[in-house]
mmCIF file of C-alpha atoms and ligand atoms in Angstrom:
data_model
loop_
_atom_site.group_PDB
_atom_site.id
_atom_site.type_symbol
_atom_site.label_atom_id
_atom_site.label_comp_id
_atom_site.label_asym_id
_atom_site.label_seq_id
_atom_site.Cartn_x
_atom_site.Cartn_y
_atom_site.Cartn_z
ATOM 1 C CA MET A 263 7.526 25.391 28.627
ATOM 2 C CA GLY A 264 4.122 27.080 28.154
ATOM 3 C CA LEU A 265 1.044 25.593 29.747
ATOM 4 C CA MET A 266 -0.669 25.042 26.415
ATOM 5 C CA ARG A 267 2.388 23.274 24.985
ATOM 6 C CA THR A 268 2.689 21.097 28.090
ATOM 7 C CA ALA A 269 -1.007 20.171 27.912
ATOM 8 C CA LEU A 270 -0.852 19.369 24.193
ATOM 9 C CA LEU A 271 2.267 17.224 24.562
ATOM 10 C CA ALA A 272 0.726 15.420 27.534
ATOM 11 C CA GLY A 273 -2.434 14.885 25.452
ATOM 12 C CA SER A 274 -0.362 13.355 22.649
ATOM 13 C CA HIS A 275 0.135 10.252 24.857
ATOM 14 C CA SER A 276 -3.542 9.845 25.732
ATOM 15 C CA THR A 277 -5.177 6.800 24.161
ATOM 16 C CA TRP A 278 -8.540 8.007 25.472
ATOM 17 C CA LEU A 279 -8.179 11.321 23.659
ATOM 18 C CA ARG A 280 -6.816 9.707 20.499
ATOM 19 C CA GLU A 281 -9.706 7.292 20.200
ATOM 20 C CA ARG A 282 -12.260 10.084 20.561
ATOM 21 C CA ALA A 283 -10.620 13.025 18.778
ATOM 22 C CA THR A 284 -9.823 11.115 15.596
ATOM 23 C CA ARG A 285 -13.532 10.417 15.073
ATOM 24 C CA TYR A 286 -14.456 14.087 14.784
ATOM 25 C CA GLY A 287 -14.684 15.651 11.345
ATOM 26 C CA PHE A 288 -13.436 19.021 12.550
ATOM 27 C CA VAL A 289 -10.242 17.450 13.920
ATOM 28 C CA ARG A 290 -9.691 15.530 10.695
ATOM 29 C CA ARG A 291 -10.295 18.712 8.676
ATOM 30 C CA SER A 292 -7.689 20.644 10.634
ATOM 31 C CA VAL A 293 -5.173 17.806 10.276
ATOM 32 C CA SER A 294 -5.434 18.071 6.499
ATOM 33 C CA ARG A 295 -3.468 21.357 6.657
ATOM 34 C CA PHE A 296 -0.392 19.305 7.510
ATOM 35 C CA MET A 297 -1.143 16.043 5.791
ATOM 36 C CA PRO A 298 -2.312 15.536 2.197
ATOM 37 C CA GLY A 299 -4.053 12.287 3.158
ATOM 38 C CA GLU A 300 -3.777 9.023 5.056
ATOM 39 C CA ARG A 301 -2.698 6.837 2.102
ATOM 40 C CA ILE A 302 0.740 6.511 0.529
ATOM 41 C CA GLU A 303 -0.923 7.409 -2.778
ATOM 42 C CA ASP A 304 -1.911 10.776 -1.260
ATOM 43 C CA ALA A 305 1.665 11.406 -0.172
ATOM 44 C CA LEU A 306 3.091 10.422 -3.568
ATOM 45 C CA ALA A 307 0.593 12.680 -5.346
ATOM 46 C CA ALA A 308 1.619 15.560 -3.069
ATOM 47 C CA ALA A 309 5.284 14.849 -3.819
ATOM 48 C CA GLU A 310 4.469 14.937 -7.564
ATOM 49 C CA GLY A 311 2.724 18.256 -7.009
ATOM 50 C CA LEU A 312 5.818 19.729 -5.370
ATOM 51 C CA ARG A 313 8.199 18.521 -8.088
ATOM 52 C CA PRO A 314 7.500 21.368 -10.582
ATOM 53 C CA ARG A 315 8.212 23.823 -7.772
ATOM 54 C CA ARG A 316 11.670 22.207 -7.401
ATOM 55 C CA ILE A 317 10.826 20.941 -3.930
ATOM 56 C CA ALA A 318 12.121 17.464 -3.095
ATOM 57 C CA THR A 319 10.436 15.364 -0.428
ATOM 58 C CA ILE A 320 10.775 12.917 2.441
ATOM 59 C CA LEU A 321 7.962 10.431 3.018
ATOM 60 C CA THR A 322 7.059 9.128 6.441
ATOM 61 C CA GLN A 323 4.305 6.804 7.536
ATOM 62 C CA LEU A 324 3.005 7.979 10.885
ATOM 63 C CA GLY A 325 3.291 5.577 13.761
ATOM 64 C CA GLU A 326 5.478 4.969 16.779
ATOM 65 C CA ASN A 327 5.871 2.585 19.694
ATOM 66 C CA ILE A 328 4.364 -0.436 18.005
ATOM 67 C CA THR A 329 3.264 -3.138 20.431
ATOM 68 C CA ALA A 330 4.095 -6.296 18.463
ATOM 69 C CA LEU A 331 7.260 -7.106 16.546
ATOM 70 C CA GLU A 332 5.296 -8.295 13.519
ATOM 71 C CA GLU A 333 4.047 -4.733 13.055
ATOM 72 C CA GLY A 334 7.679 -3.661 12.621
ATOM 73 C CA ASP A 335 8.149 -6.214 9.869
ATOM 74 C CA GLU A 336 4.979 -4.952 8.215
ATOM 75 C CA VAL A 337 6.163 -1.344 8.386
ATOM 76 C CA THR A 338 9.465 -2.462 6.843
ATOM 77 C CA ARG A 339 7.633 -4.197 3.985
ATOM 78 C CA HIS A 340 5.593 -1.047 3.496
ATOM 79 C CA TYR A 341 8.699 1.132 3.185
ATOM 80 C CA LEU A 342 10.353 -1.364 0.813
ATOM 81 C CA ASP A 343 7.332 -0.924 -1.409
ATOM 82 C CA VAL A 344 7.513 2.863 -1.050
ATOM 83 C CA LEU A 345 11.160 2.813 -2.187
ATOM 84 C CA GLU A 346 10.113 0.880 -5.305
ATOM 85 C CA ARG A 347 7.220 3.224 -6.055
ATOM 86 C CA VAL A 348 9.415 6.285 -5.659
ATOM 87 C CA SER A 349 11.966 4.804 -8.009
ATOM 88 C CA ARG A 350 9.316 3.926 -10.610
ATOM 89 C CA ALA A 351 7.921 7.455 -10.435
ATOM 90 C CA ASN A 352 11.452 8.854 -10.676
ATOM 91 C CA LEU A 353 10.756 11.088 -7.701
ATOM 92 C CA ASP A 354 13.396 12.702 -5.494
ATOM 93 C CA ALA A 355 11.678 11.389 -2.369
ATOM 94 C CA GLN A 356 13.592 9.894 0.546
ATOM 95 C CA ILE A 357 12.055 7.998 3.454
ATOM 96 C CA SER A 358 12.182 8.709 7.166
ATOM 97 C CA VAL A 359 11.504 6.081 9.818
ATOM 98 C CA LYS A 360 11.023 5.967 13.557
ATOM 99 C CA LEU A 361 12.958 3.074 15.078
ATOM 100 C CA THR A 362 10.159 2.355 17.565
ATOM 101 C CA GLN A 363 8.095 1.663 14.464
ATOM 102 C CA LEU A 364 10.616 -0.947 13.313
ATOM 103 C CA GLY A 365 10.653 -2.837 16.634
ATOM 104 C CA LEU A 366 13.178 -0.977 18.816
ATOM 105 C CA ASP A 367 11.122 -1.483 22.008
ATOM 106 C CA GLN A 368 10.641 -5.201 21.362
ATOM 107 C CA ASP A 369 13.921 -6.427 19.901
ATOM 108 C CA LYS A 370 16.832 -4.157 19.032
ATOM 109 C CA GLU A 371 18.463 -6.685 16.697
ATOM 110 C CA ARG A 372 15.276 -7.254 14.718
ATOM 111 C CA CYS A 373 14.845 -3.488 14.506
ATOM 112 C CA PHE A 374 18.389 -3.183 13.151
ATOM 113 C CA ALA A 375 17.745 -5.998 10.682
ATOM 114 C CA ASN A 376 14.666 -4.106 9.460
ATOM 115 C CA LEU A 377 16.682 -0.915 9.126
ATOM 116 C CA MET A 378 19.320 -2.806 7.134
ATOM 117 C CA LEU A 379 16.667 -4.233 4.803
ATOM 118 C CA LEU A 380 15.572 -0.676 4.037
ATOM 119 C CA LEU A 381 19.131 0.511 3.529
ATOM 120 C CA GLN A 382 20.031 -2.415 1.300
ATOM 121 C CA ARG A 383 17.075 -1.562 -0.925
ATOM 122 C CA ALA A 384 17.561 2.213 -0.806
ATOM 123 C CA ALA A 385 21.265 2.197 -1.677
ATOM 124 C CA PRO A 386 21.090 0.629 -5.176
ATOM 125 C CA LEU A 387 18.091 2.831 -5.958
ATOM 126 C CA GLY A 388 20.192 5.872 -5.047
ATOM 127 C CA ASN A 389 17.842 6.701 -2.211
ATOM 128 C CA VAL A 390 18.403 7.622 1.436
ATOM 129 C CA VAL A 391 16.894 6.378 4.699
ATOM 130 C CA TRP A 392 16.533 8.955 7.462
ATOM 131 C CA ILE A 393 16.092 7.953 11.092
ATOM 132 C CA ASP A 394 13.857 10.257 13.137
ATOM 133 C CA MET A 395 14.873 11.078 16.690
ATOM 134 C CA GLU A 396 12.208 10.258 19.260
ATOM 135 C CA SER A 397 12.018 11.131 22.971
ATOM 136 C CA SER A 398 15.210 11.306 25.038
ATOM 137 C CA GLU A 399 15.036 7.742 26.379
ATOM 138 C CA TYR A 400 15.680 6.544 22.809
ATOM 139 C CA VAL A 401 18.658 8.716 21.919
ATOM 140 C CA ASP A 402 21.395 6.238 22.887
ATOM 141 C CA ALA A 403 19.736 3.303 21.142
ATOM 142 C CA THR A 404 18.971 5.401 18.060
ATOM 143 C CA LEU A 405 22.526 6.694 17.744
ATOM 144 C CA ASP A 406 23.848 3.198 18.288
ATOM 145 C CA GLN A 407 21.756 1.866 15.404
ATOM 146 C CA PHE A 408 22.741 4.831 13.252
ATOM 147 C CA ARG A 409 26.459 4.225 13.886
ATOM 148 C CA ARG A 410 26.121 0.563 12.989
ATOM 149 C CA ALA A 411 24.160 1.357 9.844
ATOM 150 C CA ARG A 412 26.584 4.128 8.857
ATOM 151 C CA ALA A 413 29.457 1.639 9.070
ATOM 152 C CA VAL A 414 27.748 -0.309 6.291
ATOM 153 C CA SER A 415 26.348 2.480 4.109
ATOM 154 C CA ASP A 416 26.518 6.247 3.747
ATOM 155 C CA ARG A 417 22.917 6.378 2.530
ATOM 156 C CA VAL A 418 21.562 6.773 6.044
ATOM 157 C CA GLY A 419 21.021 9.906 8.119
ATOM 158 C CA VAL A 420 19.808 10.646 11.631
ATOM 159 C CA ALA A 421 17.979 13.524 13.301
ATOM 160 C CA LEU A 422 19.593 15.346 16.222
ATOM 161 C CA GLN A 423 17.584 17.605 18.539
ATOM 162 C CA ALA A 424 19.033 20.997 19.434
ATOM 163 C CA TYR A 425 16.947 21.259 22.624
ATOM 164 C CA LEU A 426 18.812 18.375 24.291
ATOM 165 C CA ARG A 427 21.732 19.433 26.462
ATOM 166 C CA ARG A 428 23.654 16.336 25.359
ATOM 167 C CA THR A 429 23.496 17.064 21.612
ATOM 168 C CA PRO A 430 26.791 19.022 21.239
ATOM 169 C CA ALA A 431 28.632 15.981 22.653
ATOM 170 C CA ASP A 432 26.640 13.623 20.397
ATOM 171 C CA LEU A 433 27.461 15.762 17.385
ATOM 172 C CA GLU A 434 31.187 15.742 18.203
ATOM 173 C CA SER A 435 31.138 11.968 18.520
ATOM 174 C CA LEU A 436 29.380 11.582 15.158
ATOM 175 C CA LEU A 437 31.402 14.107 13.148
ATOM 176 C CA PRO A 438 34.338 11.752 12.413
ATOM 177 C CA LEU A 439 31.870 9.491 10.555
ATOM 178 C CA GLY A 440 31.139 12.230 7.987
ATOM 179 C CA PRO A 441 27.452 11.802 8.821
ATOM 180 C CA ALA A 442 24.188 12.977 7.293
ATOM 181 C CA ILE A 443 22.461 14.840 10.112
ATOM 182 C CA ARG A 444 19.020 16.371 10.153
ATOM 183 C CA LEU A 445 19.118 19.093 12.758
ATOM 184 C CA VAL A 446 15.746 19.790 14.410
ATOM 185 C CA LYS A 447 14.784 21.758 17.494
ATOM 186 C CA GLY A 448 12.996 18.806 19.132
ATOM 187 C CA ALA A 449 9.301 18.046 19.473
ATOM 188 C CA TYR A 450 8.832 16.031 22.689
ATOM 189 C CA ARG A 451 8.088 16.886 26.303
ATOM 190 C CA GLU A 452 11.423 16.684 28.111
ATOM 191 C CA PRO A 453 12.454 17.654 31.653
ATOM 192 C CA PRO A 454 14.617 20.804 32.077
ATOM 193 C CA GLU A 455 17.595 18.699 33.245
ATOM 194 C CA LEU A 456 17.682 17.157 29.767
ATOM 195 C CA ALA A 457 16.384 19.862 27.441
ATOM 196 C CA PHE A 458 16.466 23.656 27.377
ATOM 197 C CA PRO A 459 13.015 24.849 28.412
ATOM 198 C CA ARG A 460 13.419 28.328 26.850
ATOM 199 C CA LYS A 461 12.999 28.824 23.112
ATOM 200 C CA VAL A 462 15.776 31.409 23.016
ATOM 201 C CA ASP A 463 18.274 28.826 24.339
ATOM 202 C CA VAL A 464 17.067 26.186 21.886
ATOM 203 C CA ASP A 465 17.461 28.642 18.997
ATOM 204 C CA GLU A 466 20.981 29.541 20.109
ATOM 205 C CA ALA A 467 21.899 25.862 20.510
ATOM 206 C CA TYR A 468 20.552 25.195 17.014
ATOM 207 C CA TYR A 469 22.676 27.963 15.485
ATOM 208 C CA SER A 470 25.761 26.830 17.292
ATOM 209 C CA LEU A 471 25.291 23.144 16.307
ATOM 210 C CA ALA A 472 24.603 24.009 12.663
ATOM 211 C CA THR A 473 27.612 26.306 12.350
ATOM 212 C CA ARG A 474 29.832 23.761 14.117
ATOM 213 C CA PHE A 475 28.718 21.111 11.651
ATOM 214 C CA LEU A 476 29.082 23.287 8.573
ATOM 215 C CA SER A 477 32.563 24.452 9.461
ATOM 216 C CA SER A 478 33.852 21.003 10.359
ATOM 217 C CA SER A 479 36.443 19.209 8.257
ATOM 218 C CA PRO A 480 34.367 16.005 7.758
ATOM 219 C CA LEU A 481 32.284 18.110 5.339
ATOM 220 C CA ALA A 482 34.869 17.077 2.786
ATOM 221 C CA THR A 483 34.141 13.399 3.379
ATOM 222 C CA GLY A 484 30.450 13.301 2.586
ATOM 223 C CA ALA A 485 28.872 14.875 5.645
ATOM 224 C CA PHE A 486 25.502 16.474 4.959
ATOM 225 C CA LEU A 487 23.231 18.729 7.008
ATOM 226 C CA GLY A 488 19.461 18.911 6.776
ATOM 227 C CA ILE A 489 18.598 22.306 8.255
ATOM 228 C CA ALA A 490 15.139 21.265 9.396
ATOM 229 C CA THR A 491 13.366 24.295 10.752
ATOM 230 C CA HIS A 492 10.612 26.750 9.796
ATOM 231 C CA ASP A 493 12.230 29.515 11.812
ATOM 232 C CA SER A 494 12.823 32.311 9.293
ATOM 233 C CA ARG A 495 14.979 34.338 11.685
ATOM 234 C CA LEU A 496 17.264 31.357 12.271
ATOM 235 C CA ILE A 497 17.306 30.503 8.562
ATOM 236 C CA ASP A 498 18.333 34.060 7.662
ATOM 237 C CA ARG A 499 21.017 34.056 10.346
ATOM 238 C CA LEU A 500 22.352 30.732 9.059
ATOM 239 C CA GLY A 501 22.121 32.059 5.501
ATOM 240 C CA ARG A 502 24.541 34.854 6.422
ATOM 241 C CA PHE A 503 26.911 32.296 7.907
ATOM 242 C CA LEU A 504 26.589 30.001 4.884
ATOM 243 C CA ALA A 505 27.513 32.844 2.539
ATOM 244 C CA THR A 506 30.952 32.855 4.174
ATOM 245 C CA ILE A 507 31.651 29.169 3.410
ATOM 246 C CA PRO A 508 30.934 28.485 -0.271
ATOM 247 C CA ALA A 509 32.574 25.043 0.121
ATOM 248 C CA ALA A 510 29.508 23.962 2.076
ATOM 249 C CA SER A 511 27.070 24.838 -0.707
ATOM 250 C CA ASP A 512 26.276 21.269 -1.756
ATOM 251 C CA ARG A 513 26.513 19.911 1.781
ATOM 252 C CA TYR A 514 23.215 21.129 3.153
ATOM 253 C CA GLU A 515 19.566 21.616 2.335
ATOM 254 C CA PHE A 516 16.630 23.198 4.103
ATOM 255 C CA GLU A 517 13.916 20.857 5.289
ATOM 256 C CA MET A 518 10.386 21.679 6.388
ATOM 257 C CA LEU A 519 7.118 19.952 7.091
ATOM 258 C CA TYR A 520 4.382 19.795 4.476
ATOM 259 C CA GLY A 521 1.948 22.683 4.816
ATOM 260 C CA ILE A 522 4.039 24.781 7.195
ATOM 261 C CA GLN A 523 5.525 28.167 6.221
ATOM 262 C CA ARG A 524 4.687 27.809 2.536
ATOM 263 C CA PRO A 525 5.707 31.398 1.638
ATOM 264 C CA LEU A 526 9.090 30.788 3.258
ATOM 265 C CA GLN A 527 9.426 27.528 1.303
ATOM 266 C CA THR A 528 8.748 29.376 -1.942
ATOM 267 C CA ARG A 529 11.165 32.153 -1.033
ATOM 268 C CA LEU A 530 14.011 29.723 -0.337
ATOM 269 C CA VAL A 531 13.516 27.884 -3.613
ATOM 270 C CA ASP A 532 13.281 31.166 -5.534
ATOM 271 C CA GLU A 533 16.579 32.202 -3.978
ATOM 272 C CA GLY A 534 18.158 29.020 -5.335
ATOM 273 C CA SER A 535 18.314 27.069 -2.062
ATOM 274 C CA ARG A 536 17.671 23.346 -1.945
ATOM 275 C CA LEU A 537 14.494 22.462 -0.079
ATOM 276 C CA ARG A 538 13.024 19.130 0.954
ATOM 277 C CA VAL A 539 9.560 18.853 2.480
ATOM 278 C CA LEU A 540 8.584 16.014 4.773
ATOM 279 C CA ILE A 541 5.183 14.562 3.913
ATOM 280 C CA SER A 542 3.456 12.455 6.549
ATOM 281 C CA TYR A 543 0.669 9.993 5.877
ATOM 282 C CA GLY A 544 -1.007 7.085 7.643
ATOM 283 C CA ASP A 545 -3.915 6.669 10.011
ATOM 284 C CA TYR A 546 -1.922 6.884 13.255
ATOM 285 C CA TRP A 547 -1.673 10.674 13.141
ATOM 286 C CA PHE A 548 -2.977 11.784 16.520
ATOM 287 C CA PRO A 549 0.266 12.010 18.632
ATOM 288 C CA TRP A 550 2.111 13.547 15.696
ATOM 289 C CA TYR A 551 -0.677 16.079 15.161
ATOM 290 C CA MET A 552 -0.657 17.078 18.846
ATOM 291 C CA ARG A 553 3.080 17.746 18.559
ATOM 292 C CA ARG A 554 2.382 20.027 15.556
ATOM 293 C CA LEU A 555 -0.234 21.920 17.577
ATOM 294 C CA ALA A 556 2.186 22.226 20.492
ATOM 295 C CA GLU A 557 4.798 23.809 18.225
ATOM 296 C CA ARG A 558 2.478 26.673 17.551
ATOM 297 C CA PRO A 559 -0.410 27.094 19.931
ATOM 298 C CA ALA A 560 -1.978 29.491 17.380
ATOM 299 C CA ASN A 561 -2.747 26.300 15.433
ATOM 300 C CA VAL A 562 -5.314 25.462 18.080
ATOM 301 C CA LEU A 563 -7.276 28.423 16.713
ATOM 302 C CA PHE A 564 -7.481 26.633 13.367
ATOM 303 C CA VAL A 565 -8.950 23.603 15.098
ATOM 304 C CA VAL A 566 -11.558 25.818 16.739
ATOM 305 C CA LYS A 567 -12.304 27.519 13.393
ATOM 306 C CA SER A 568 -12.725 24.104 11.752
ATOM 307 C CA LEU A 569 -15.141 23.179 14.521
ATOM 308 C CA LEU A 570 -17.175 26.325 13.936
ATOM 309 C CA ALA A 571 -17.103 25.796 10.169
ATOM 310 C CA GLY A 572 -19.006 22.581 10.897
HETATM 311 P P1 FDA B 874 9.785 27.079 15.893
HETATM 312 O O1 FDA B 874 8.945 26.149 16.662
HETATM 313 O O2 FDA B 874 10.520 28.152 16.639
HETATM 314 O O3 FDA B 874 8.898 27.731 14.769
HETATM 315 C C1 FDA B 874 9.356 28.791 13.947
HETATM 316 C C2 FDA B 874 8.159 29.327 13.185
HETATM 317 O O4 FDA B 874 7.715 28.324 12.260
HETATM 318 C C3 FDA B 874 6.932 29.582 14.065
HETATM 319 O O5 FDA B 874 6.968 30.875 14.581
HETATM 320 C C4 FDA B 874 5.802 29.373 13.083
HETATM 321 O O6 FDA B 874 5.646 30.523 12.294
HETATM 322 C C5 FDA B 874 6.308 28.249 12.216
HETATM 323 N N1 FDA B 874 5.889 26.947 12.723
HETATM 324 C C6 FDA B 874 6.628 26.025 13.380
HETATM 325 N N2 FDA B 874 5.900 24.920 13.655
HETATM 326 C C7 FDA B 874 4.674 25.167 13.169
HETATM 327 C C8 FDA B 874 3.466 24.419 13.142
HETATM 328 N N3 FDA B 874 3.382 23.195 13.656
HETATM 329 N N4 FDA B 874 2.394 24.982 12.545
HETATM 330 C C9 FDA B 874 2.449 26.206 11.993
HETATM 331 N N5 FDA B 874 3.564 26.963 11.985
HETATM 332 C C10 FDA B 874 4.657 26.452 12.565
HETATM 333 N N6 FDA B 874 11.400 16.609 15.831
HETATM 334 C C11 FDA B 874 11.927 15.582 16.550
HETATM 335 O O7 FDA B 874 11.926 15.636 17.781
HETATM 336 N N7 FDA B 874 12.426 14.480 15.908
HETATM 337 C C12 FDA B 874 12.486 14.399 14.547
HETATM 338 O O8 FDA B 874 12.978 13.394 14.010
HETATM 339 C C13 FDA B 874 11.959 15.479 13.793
HETATM 340 N N8 FDA B 874 11.969 15.449 12.421
HETATM 341 C C14 FDA B 874 11.650 16.582 11.722
HETATM 342 C C15 FDA B 874 11.844 16.623 10.341
HETATM 343 C C16 FDA B 874 11.645 17.805 9.636
HETATM 344 C C17 FDA B 874 11.884 17.842 8.157
HETATM 345 C C18 FDA B 874 11.181 18.964 10.329
HETATM 346 C C19 FDA B 874 10.974 20.260 9.620
HETATM 347 C C20 FDA B 874 10.936 18.914 11.679
HETATM 348 C C21 FDA B 874 11.157 17.743 12.392
HETATM 349 N N9 FDA B 874 10.924 17.663 13.767
HETATM 350 C C22 FDA B 874 11.424 16.593 14.470
HETATM 351 C C23 FDA B 874 10.145 18.726 14.458
HETATM 352 C C24 FDA B 874 11.052 19.777 15.113
HETATM 353 O O9 FDA B 874 11.713 19.239 16.226
HETATM 354 C C25 FDA B 874 10.243 20.988 15.583
HETATM 355 O O10 FDA B 874 9.324 20.589 16.559
HETATM 356 C C26 FDA B 874 9.492 21.716 14.472
HETATM 357 O O11 FDA B 874 10.252 21.787 13.305
HETATM 358 C C27 FDA B 874 9.125 23.158 14.918
HETATM 359 O O12 FDA B 874 10.283 23.870 15.216
HETATM 360 P P2 FDA B 874 10.913 24.992 14.239
HETATM 361 O O13 FDA B 874 12.354 24.672 14.067
HETATM 362 O O14 FDA B 874 10.157 25.089 12.995
HETATM 363 O O15 FDA B 874 10.908 26.318 15.072
#
């Protein structure tokens, strides 16, 4: 793992840094590349803006590791409202939640109850609830909650991280459920015993997990893959594989983050691929933003440019 990436991911946990950095205009300006605004209205307006370009969306309110259970209930109420707003606006916009935002650290059963409230609202509206994958200490608990939720409804999906050495085994154990999986490379700082430190190994693991999923028989029973990456080389390689299995054509979509690789987003849509863009909003953006910087240290240059632009 590069020094810059390590430093940025370490910084993402710093309360000291968060409290100071978020006050500076130049930091806020550079964040706006990845986030249309802090309010749900900003996110919904951005989703409306993407609709004519045939880009569907996922909405996520930034936040993680809440410190009081009541906050989890509040986040749940917020997302219930988002589901209603999306339905009223007739938008193809799903929601994505972090379980530590619903109370996973405080009370697993209350967290699950919150997740079920969201699912019970999403299902009749024809919507979907995605569960983000957080750092490795949460994988077991997250998959456990996903399995329980999946037993009740198929309108729930979970992210799996290709950088984790355990993920092929997790994928095998989930496949019989005919699951909706969002495959990501992984955004947290993990030790080499748990996660591949080299990008080339992560990329290879990603390809192998995606092709395993797409050629598996549960595809017939409702399984769905979100190919969540901005890596054009990997996308092209997977595209060649996908061309050999037409049966998978309505069983996957590409997913990217708002503001990242826009030309690639346009290209995929122009080629007829399905694309969904994840739009983040909320005022707790600092750790998330540091993870975005860590993904591409060249982004730090944009922060510096924003500083110089005054
Ligand atoms: P990679 O990092 O190799 O980047 C490929 C290319 O994309 C780069 O060369 C650059 O051109 C561009 N790029 C990538 N990131 C960029 C950035 N921040 N700014 C500018 N350009 C950038 N992670 C996780 O641990 N749990 C989760 O639940 C999720 N959820 C999630 C949802 C969706 C829809 C997406 C797209 C991603 C996630 N992630 C995630 C984040 C994911 O793990 C990963 O950190 C990022 O997607 C970056 O990895 P790439 O696959 O894009 O490849």
